[in-house]
mmCIF file of C-alpha atoms and ligand atoms in Angstrom:
data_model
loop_
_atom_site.group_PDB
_atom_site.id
_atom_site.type_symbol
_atom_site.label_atom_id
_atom_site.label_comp_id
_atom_site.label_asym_id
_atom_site.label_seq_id
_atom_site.Cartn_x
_atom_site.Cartn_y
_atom_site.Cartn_z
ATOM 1 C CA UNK A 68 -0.031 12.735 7.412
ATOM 2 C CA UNK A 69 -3.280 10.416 7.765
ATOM 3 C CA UNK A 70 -5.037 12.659 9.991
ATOM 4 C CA UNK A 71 -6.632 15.105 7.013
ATOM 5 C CA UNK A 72 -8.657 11.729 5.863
ATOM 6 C CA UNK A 73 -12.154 13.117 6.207
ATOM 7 C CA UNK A 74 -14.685 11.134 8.637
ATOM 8 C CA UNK A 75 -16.560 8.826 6.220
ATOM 9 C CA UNK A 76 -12.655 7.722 5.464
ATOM 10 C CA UNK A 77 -11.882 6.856 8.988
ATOM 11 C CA UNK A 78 -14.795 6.246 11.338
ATOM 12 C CA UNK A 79 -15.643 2.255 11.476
ATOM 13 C CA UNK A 80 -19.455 1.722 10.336
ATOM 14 C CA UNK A 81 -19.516 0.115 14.100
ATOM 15 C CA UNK A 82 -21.627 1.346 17.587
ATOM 16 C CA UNK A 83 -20.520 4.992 17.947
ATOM 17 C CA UNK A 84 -19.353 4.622 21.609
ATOM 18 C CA UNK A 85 -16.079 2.397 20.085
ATOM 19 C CA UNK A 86 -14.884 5.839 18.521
ATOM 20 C CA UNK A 87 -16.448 8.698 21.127
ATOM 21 C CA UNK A 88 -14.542 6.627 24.111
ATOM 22 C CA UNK A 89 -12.113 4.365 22.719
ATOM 23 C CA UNK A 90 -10.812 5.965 19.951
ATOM 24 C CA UNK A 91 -10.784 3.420 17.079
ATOM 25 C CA UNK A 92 -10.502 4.820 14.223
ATOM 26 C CA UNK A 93 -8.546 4.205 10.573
ATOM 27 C CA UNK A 94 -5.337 5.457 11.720
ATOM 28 C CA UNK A 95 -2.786 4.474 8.987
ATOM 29 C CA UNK A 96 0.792 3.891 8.911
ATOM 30 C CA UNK A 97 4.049 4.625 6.885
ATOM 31 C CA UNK A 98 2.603 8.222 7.081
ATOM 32 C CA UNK A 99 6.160 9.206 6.502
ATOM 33 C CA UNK A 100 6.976 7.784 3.828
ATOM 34 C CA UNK A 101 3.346 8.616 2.267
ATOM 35 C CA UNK A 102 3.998 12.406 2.573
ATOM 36 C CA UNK A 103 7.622 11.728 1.227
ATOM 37 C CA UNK A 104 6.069 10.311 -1.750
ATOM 38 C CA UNK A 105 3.345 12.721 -2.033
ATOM 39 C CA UNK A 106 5.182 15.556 -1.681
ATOM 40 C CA UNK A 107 8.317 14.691 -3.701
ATOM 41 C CA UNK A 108 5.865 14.167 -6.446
ATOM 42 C CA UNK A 109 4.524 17.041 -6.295
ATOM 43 C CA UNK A 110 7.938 18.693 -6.378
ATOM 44 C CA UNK A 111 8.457 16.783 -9.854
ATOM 45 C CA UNK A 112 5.630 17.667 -11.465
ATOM 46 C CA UNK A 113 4.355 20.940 -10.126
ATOM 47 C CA UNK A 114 0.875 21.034 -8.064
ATOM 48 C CA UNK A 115 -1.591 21.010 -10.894
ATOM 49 C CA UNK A 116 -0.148 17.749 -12.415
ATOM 50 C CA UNK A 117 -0.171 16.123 -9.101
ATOM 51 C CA UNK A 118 -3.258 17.030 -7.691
ATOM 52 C CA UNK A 119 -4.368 13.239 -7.251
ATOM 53 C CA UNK A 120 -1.984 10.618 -6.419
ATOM 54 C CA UNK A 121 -1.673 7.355 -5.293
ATOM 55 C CA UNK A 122 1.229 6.092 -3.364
ATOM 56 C CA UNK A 123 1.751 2.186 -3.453
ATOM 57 C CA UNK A 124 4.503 1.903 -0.482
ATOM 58 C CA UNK A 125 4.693 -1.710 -0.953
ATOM 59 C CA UNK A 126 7.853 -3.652 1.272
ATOM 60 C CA UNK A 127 7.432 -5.895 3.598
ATOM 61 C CA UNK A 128 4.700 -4.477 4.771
ATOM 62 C CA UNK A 129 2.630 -2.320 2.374
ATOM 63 C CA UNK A 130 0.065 0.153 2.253
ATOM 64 C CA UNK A 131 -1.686 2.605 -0.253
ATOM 65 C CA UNK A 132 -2.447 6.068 0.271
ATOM 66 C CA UNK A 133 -4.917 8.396 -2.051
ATOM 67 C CA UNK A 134 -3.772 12.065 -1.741
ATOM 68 C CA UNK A 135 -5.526 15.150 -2.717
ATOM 69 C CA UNK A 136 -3.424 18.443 -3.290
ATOM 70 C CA UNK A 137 -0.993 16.661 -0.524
ATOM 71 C CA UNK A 138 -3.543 16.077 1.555
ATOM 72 C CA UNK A 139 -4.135 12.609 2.677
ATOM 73 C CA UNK A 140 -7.964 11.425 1.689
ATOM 74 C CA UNK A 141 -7.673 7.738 2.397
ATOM 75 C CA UNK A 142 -5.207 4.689 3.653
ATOM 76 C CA UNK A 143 -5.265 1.034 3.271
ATOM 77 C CA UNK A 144 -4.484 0.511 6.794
ATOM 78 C CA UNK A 145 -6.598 1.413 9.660
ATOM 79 C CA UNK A 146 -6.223 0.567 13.414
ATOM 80 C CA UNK A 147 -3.577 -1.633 13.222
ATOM 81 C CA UNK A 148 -0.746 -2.304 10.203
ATOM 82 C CA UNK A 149 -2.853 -5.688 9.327
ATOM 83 C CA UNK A 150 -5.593 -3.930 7.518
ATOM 84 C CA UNK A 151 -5.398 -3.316 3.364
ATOM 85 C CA UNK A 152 -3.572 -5.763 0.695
ATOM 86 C CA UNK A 153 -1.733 -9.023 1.637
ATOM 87 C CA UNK A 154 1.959 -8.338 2.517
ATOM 88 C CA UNK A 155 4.938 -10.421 3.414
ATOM 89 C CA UNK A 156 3.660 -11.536 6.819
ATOM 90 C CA UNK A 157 0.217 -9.899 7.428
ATOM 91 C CA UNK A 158 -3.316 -11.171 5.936
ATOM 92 C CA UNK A 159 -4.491 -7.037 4.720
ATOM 93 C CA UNK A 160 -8.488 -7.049 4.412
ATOM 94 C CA UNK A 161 -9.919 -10.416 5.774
ATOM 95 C CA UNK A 162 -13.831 -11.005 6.728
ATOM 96 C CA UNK A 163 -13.793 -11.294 10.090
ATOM 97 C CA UNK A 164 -15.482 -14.117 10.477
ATOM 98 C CA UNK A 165 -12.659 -15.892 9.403
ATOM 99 C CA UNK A 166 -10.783 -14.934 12.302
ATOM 100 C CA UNK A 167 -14.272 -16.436 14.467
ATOM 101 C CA UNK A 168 -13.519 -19.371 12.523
ATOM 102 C CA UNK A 169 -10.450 -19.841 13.087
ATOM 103 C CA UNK A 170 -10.830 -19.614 17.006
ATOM 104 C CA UNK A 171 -13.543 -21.820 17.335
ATOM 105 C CA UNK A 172 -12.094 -24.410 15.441
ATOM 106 C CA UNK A 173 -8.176 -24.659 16.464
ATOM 107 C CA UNK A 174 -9.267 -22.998 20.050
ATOM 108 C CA UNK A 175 -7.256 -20.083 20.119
ATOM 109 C CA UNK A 176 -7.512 -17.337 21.974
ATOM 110 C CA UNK A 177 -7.817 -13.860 19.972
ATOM 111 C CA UNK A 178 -4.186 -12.917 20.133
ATOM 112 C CA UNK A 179 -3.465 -15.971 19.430
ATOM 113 C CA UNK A 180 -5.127 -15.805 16.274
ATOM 114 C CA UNK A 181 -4.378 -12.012 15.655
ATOM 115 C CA UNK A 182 -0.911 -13.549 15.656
ATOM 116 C CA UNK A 183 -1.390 -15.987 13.408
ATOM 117 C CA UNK A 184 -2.861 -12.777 10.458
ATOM 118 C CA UNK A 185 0.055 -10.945 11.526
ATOM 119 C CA UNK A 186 2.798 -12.970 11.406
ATOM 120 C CA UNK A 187 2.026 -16.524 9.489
ATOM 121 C CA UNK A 188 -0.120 -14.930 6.814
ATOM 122 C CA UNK A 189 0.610 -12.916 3.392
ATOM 123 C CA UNK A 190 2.372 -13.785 1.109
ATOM 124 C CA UNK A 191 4.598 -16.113 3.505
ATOM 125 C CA UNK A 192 1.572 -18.764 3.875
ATOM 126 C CA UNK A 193 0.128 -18.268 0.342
ATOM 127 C CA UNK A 194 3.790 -18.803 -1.184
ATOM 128 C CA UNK A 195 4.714 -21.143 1.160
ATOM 129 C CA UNK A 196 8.564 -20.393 1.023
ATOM 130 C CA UNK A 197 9.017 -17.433 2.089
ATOM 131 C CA UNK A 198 7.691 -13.407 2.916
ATOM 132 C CA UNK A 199 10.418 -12.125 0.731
ATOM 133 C CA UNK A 200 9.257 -11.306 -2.504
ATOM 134 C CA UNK A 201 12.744 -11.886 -4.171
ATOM 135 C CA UNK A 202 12.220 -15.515 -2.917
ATOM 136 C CA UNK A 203 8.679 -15.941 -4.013
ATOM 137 C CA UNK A 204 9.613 -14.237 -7.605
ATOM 138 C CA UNK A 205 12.645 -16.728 -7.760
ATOM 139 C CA UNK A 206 10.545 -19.851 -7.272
ATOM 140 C CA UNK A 207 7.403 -18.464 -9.447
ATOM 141 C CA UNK A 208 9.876 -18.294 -12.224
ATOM 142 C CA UNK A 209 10.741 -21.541 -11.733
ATOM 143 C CA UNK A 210 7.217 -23.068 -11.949
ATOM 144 C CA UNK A 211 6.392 -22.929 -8.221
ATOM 145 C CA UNK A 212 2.278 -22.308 -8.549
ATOM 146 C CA UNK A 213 2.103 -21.131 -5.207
ATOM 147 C CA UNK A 214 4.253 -18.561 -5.720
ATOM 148 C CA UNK A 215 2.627 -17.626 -8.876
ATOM 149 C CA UNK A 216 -0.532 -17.503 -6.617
ATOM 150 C CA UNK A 217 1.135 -15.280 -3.638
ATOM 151 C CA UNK A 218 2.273 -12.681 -6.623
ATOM 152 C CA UNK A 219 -1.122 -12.827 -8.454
ATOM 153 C CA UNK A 220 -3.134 -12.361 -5.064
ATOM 154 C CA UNK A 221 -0.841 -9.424 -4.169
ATOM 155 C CA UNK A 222 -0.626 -7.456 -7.643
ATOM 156 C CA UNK A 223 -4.683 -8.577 -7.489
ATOM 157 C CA UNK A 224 -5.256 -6.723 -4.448
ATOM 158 C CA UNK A 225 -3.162 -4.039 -4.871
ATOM 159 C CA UNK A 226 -4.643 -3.082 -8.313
ATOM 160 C CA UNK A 227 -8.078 -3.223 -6.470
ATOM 161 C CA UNK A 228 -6.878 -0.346 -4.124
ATOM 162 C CA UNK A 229 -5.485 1.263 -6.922
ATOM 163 C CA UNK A 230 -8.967 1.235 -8.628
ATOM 164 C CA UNK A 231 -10.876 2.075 -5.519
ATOM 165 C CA UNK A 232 -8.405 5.058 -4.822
ATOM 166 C CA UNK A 233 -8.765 6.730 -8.251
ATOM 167 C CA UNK A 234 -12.828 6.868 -7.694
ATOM 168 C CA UNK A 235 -11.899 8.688 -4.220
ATOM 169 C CA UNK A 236 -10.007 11.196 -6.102
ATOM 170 C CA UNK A 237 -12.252 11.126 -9.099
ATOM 171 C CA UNK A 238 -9.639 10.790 -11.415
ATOM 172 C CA UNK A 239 -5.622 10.101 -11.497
ATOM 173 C CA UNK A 240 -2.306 12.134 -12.008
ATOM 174 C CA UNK A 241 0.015 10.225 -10.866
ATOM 175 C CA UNK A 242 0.860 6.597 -9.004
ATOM 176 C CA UNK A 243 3.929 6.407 -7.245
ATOM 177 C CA UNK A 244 5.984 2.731 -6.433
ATOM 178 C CA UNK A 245 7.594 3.194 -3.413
ATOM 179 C CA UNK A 246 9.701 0.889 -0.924
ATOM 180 C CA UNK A 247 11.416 -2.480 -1.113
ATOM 181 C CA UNK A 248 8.818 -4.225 -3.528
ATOM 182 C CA UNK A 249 7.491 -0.835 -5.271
ATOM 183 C CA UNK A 250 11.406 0.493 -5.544
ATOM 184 C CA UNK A 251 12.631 -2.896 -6.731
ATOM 185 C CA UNK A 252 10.450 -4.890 -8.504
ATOM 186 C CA UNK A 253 10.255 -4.263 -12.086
ATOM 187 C CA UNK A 254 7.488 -7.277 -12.601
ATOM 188 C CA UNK A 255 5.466 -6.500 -9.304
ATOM 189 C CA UNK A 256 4.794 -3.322 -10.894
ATOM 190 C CA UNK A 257 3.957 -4.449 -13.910
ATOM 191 C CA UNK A 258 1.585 -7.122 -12.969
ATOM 192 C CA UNK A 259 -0.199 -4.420 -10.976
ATOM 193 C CA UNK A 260 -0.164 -2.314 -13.989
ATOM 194 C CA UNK A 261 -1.899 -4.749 -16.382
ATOM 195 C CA UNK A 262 -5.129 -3.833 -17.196
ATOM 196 C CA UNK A 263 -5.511 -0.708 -16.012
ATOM 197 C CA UNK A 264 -4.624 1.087 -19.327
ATOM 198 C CA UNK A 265 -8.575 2.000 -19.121
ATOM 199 C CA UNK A 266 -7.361 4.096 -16.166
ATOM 200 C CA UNK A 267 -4.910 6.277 -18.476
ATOM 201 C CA UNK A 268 -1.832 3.867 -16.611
ATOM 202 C CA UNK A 269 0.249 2.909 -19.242
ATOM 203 C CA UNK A 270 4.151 1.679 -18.334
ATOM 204 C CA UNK A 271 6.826 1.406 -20.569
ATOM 205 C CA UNK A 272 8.519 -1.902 -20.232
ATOM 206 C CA UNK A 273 11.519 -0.446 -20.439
ATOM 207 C CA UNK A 274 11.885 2.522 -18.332
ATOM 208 C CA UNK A 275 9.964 0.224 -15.868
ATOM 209 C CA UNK A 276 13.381 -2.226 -15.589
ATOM 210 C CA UNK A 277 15.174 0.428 -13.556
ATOM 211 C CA UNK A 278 15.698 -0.796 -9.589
ATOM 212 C CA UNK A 279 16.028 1.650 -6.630
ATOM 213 C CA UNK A 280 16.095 5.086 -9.067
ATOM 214 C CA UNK A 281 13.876 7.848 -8.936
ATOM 215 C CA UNK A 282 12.134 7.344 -12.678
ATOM 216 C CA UNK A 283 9.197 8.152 -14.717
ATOM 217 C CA UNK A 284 8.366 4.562 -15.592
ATOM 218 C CA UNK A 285 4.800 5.369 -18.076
ATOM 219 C CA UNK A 286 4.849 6.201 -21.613
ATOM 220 C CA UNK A 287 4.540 9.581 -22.832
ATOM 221 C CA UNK A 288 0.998 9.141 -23.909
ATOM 222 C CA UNK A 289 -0.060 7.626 -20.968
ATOM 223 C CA UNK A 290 -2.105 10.139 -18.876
ATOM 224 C CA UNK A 291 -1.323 8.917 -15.560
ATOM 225 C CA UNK A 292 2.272 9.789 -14.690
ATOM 226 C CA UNK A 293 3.856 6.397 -13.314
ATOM 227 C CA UNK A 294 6.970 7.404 -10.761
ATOM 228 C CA UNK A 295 9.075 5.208 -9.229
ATOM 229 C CA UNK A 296 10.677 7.435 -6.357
ATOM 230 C CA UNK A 297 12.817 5.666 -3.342
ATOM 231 C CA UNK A 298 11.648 6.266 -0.141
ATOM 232 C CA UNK A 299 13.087 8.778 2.261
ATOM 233 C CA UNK A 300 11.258 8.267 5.718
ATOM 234 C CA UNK A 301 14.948 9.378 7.501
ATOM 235 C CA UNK A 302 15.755 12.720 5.424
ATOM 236 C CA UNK A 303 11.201 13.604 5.910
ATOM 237 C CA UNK A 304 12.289 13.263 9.732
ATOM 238 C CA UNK A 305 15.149 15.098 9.941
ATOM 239 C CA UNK A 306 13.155 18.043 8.265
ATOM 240 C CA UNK A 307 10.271 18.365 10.548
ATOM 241 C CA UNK A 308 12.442 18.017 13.295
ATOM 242 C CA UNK A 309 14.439 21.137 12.010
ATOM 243 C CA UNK A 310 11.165 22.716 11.393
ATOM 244 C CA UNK A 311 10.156 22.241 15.273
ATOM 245 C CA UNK A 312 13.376 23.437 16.714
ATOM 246 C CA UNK A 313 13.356 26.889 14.686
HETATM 247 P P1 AMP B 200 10.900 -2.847 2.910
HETATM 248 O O1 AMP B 200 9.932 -3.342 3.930
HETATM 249 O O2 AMP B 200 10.496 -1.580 2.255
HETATM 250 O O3 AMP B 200 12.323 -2.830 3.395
HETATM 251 O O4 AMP B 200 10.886 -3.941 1.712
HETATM 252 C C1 AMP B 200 11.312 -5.265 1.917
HETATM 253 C C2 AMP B 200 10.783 -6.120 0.789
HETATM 254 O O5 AMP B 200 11.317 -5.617 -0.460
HETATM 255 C C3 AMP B 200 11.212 -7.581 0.891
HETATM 256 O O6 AMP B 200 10.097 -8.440 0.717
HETATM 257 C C4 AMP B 200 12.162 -7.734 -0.262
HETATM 258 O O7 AMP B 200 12.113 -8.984 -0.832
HETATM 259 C C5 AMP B 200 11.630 -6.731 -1.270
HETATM 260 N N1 AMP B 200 12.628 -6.470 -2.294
HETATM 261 C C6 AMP B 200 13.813 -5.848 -2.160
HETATM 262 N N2 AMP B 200 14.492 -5.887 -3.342
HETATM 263 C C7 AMP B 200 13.719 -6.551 -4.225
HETATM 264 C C8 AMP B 200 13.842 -6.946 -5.610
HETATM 265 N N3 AMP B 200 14.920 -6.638 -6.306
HETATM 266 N N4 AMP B 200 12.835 -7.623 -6.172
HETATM 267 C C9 AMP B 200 11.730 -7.945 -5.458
HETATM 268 N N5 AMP B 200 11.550 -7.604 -4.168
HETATM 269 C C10 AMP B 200 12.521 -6.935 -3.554
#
């Protein structure tokens, strides 16, 4: 699904050779689930009114996607899955000098530390309790300030893409919640919501309590089409493997 982002979307601004002979790229993931989104969306609304979209597949791991006519133009996450926004276990978008950092000063060898963004970071280390989101919602509510920081930094970052994604497009039909966090959580999606009724994204409070249901979640006025729509990675493989044996 990520392979119709144009060149300026997935080449690296590093020495040529790194893409010519070794291939790195932005690749993206959750591909499947993107298209699922994408497309399903477009089934909803007809083509025309789902010409740009955004798909927030947010779980445990997350990633955006901004998708033009059903094409794919852009993805939060590149080479590997720990590029983009913070998620449960993984850093997202770091300066990579942190990383340097890191190395020099606990003397750790790069997987090491590549283990360290991948699997102590997110959400998990900003929280400190835990890379579930029900857990980190839980103890927010119950006046934990570093789980009020591991939601804020996530909704932050998320409404960031969100932003960026609608200038790639140049404009917005539609954004789409999908997976565990995007599916389930009704205040997730409203934090990342907030403020961006300059955008046209206005949610209903609520239409936007509904959990796991495929659901217009904006209000009628608001010109961006919010959709909640469950994620069907299993039923999107089952159908191109039809497609393949006919
Ligand atoms: P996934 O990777 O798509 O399976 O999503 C897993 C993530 O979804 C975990 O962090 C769960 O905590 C989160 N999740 C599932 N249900 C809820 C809920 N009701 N509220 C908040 N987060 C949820």
């Amino acid at each position: 699904f990520h392979m119709t982002m144009p060149p300026k979307a997935y080449r690296y601004a590093i020495p040529t050779k790194w893409y010519t002979e070794e291939h790195l790229r932005r690749y993206g993931f959750h591909g499947t689930s993107h298209r699922f989104g994408s497309k399903r969306c477009i089934e909803l609304m007809g083509a025309e009114k789902a010409s740009r979209v955004i798909v927030c597949h947010l779980g445990n791991g997350s990633s955006l996607s901004a998708v033009k006519d059903g094409k794919c133009q852009d993805t939060s996450m590149g080479l590997s899955p720990l590029a983009g926004v913070p998620m449960g276990t993984r850093a997202g978008d770091i300066d990579t000098c942190v990383a340097q950092y890191m190395m020099n000063h606990d003397n750790l060898t790069a997987d090491e530390c590549l283990n360290i963004l991948n699997k102590k970071s997110g959400v998990l280390a900003l929280s400190g309790v835990s890379s579930d989101f029900r857990d980190i919602e839980t103890a927010a509510n119950e006046g934990n300030e570093d789980c009020r920081l591991a939601l804020d930094k996530f909704a932050y970052e998320v409404k960031k893409y969100i932003g960026s994604y609608t200038t790639v497009l140049g404009g917005l039909d539609c954004l789409v919640f999908t997976a565990g966090v995007g599916e389930n959580s009704a205040t997730t999606r409203a934090s990342i919501c907030e403020g961006l009724e300059y955008l046209g994204i206005k949610i209903d409070p609520e239409k936007n309590k509904i959990r796991g249901e495929e659901a217009i979640i904006s209000t009628p006025d608001s010109k961006v089409t919010v959709w909640v729509i469950p994620t069907n990675e299993e039923l999107m493989i089952a159908q191109d493997t039809a497609a393949l044996c006919k």
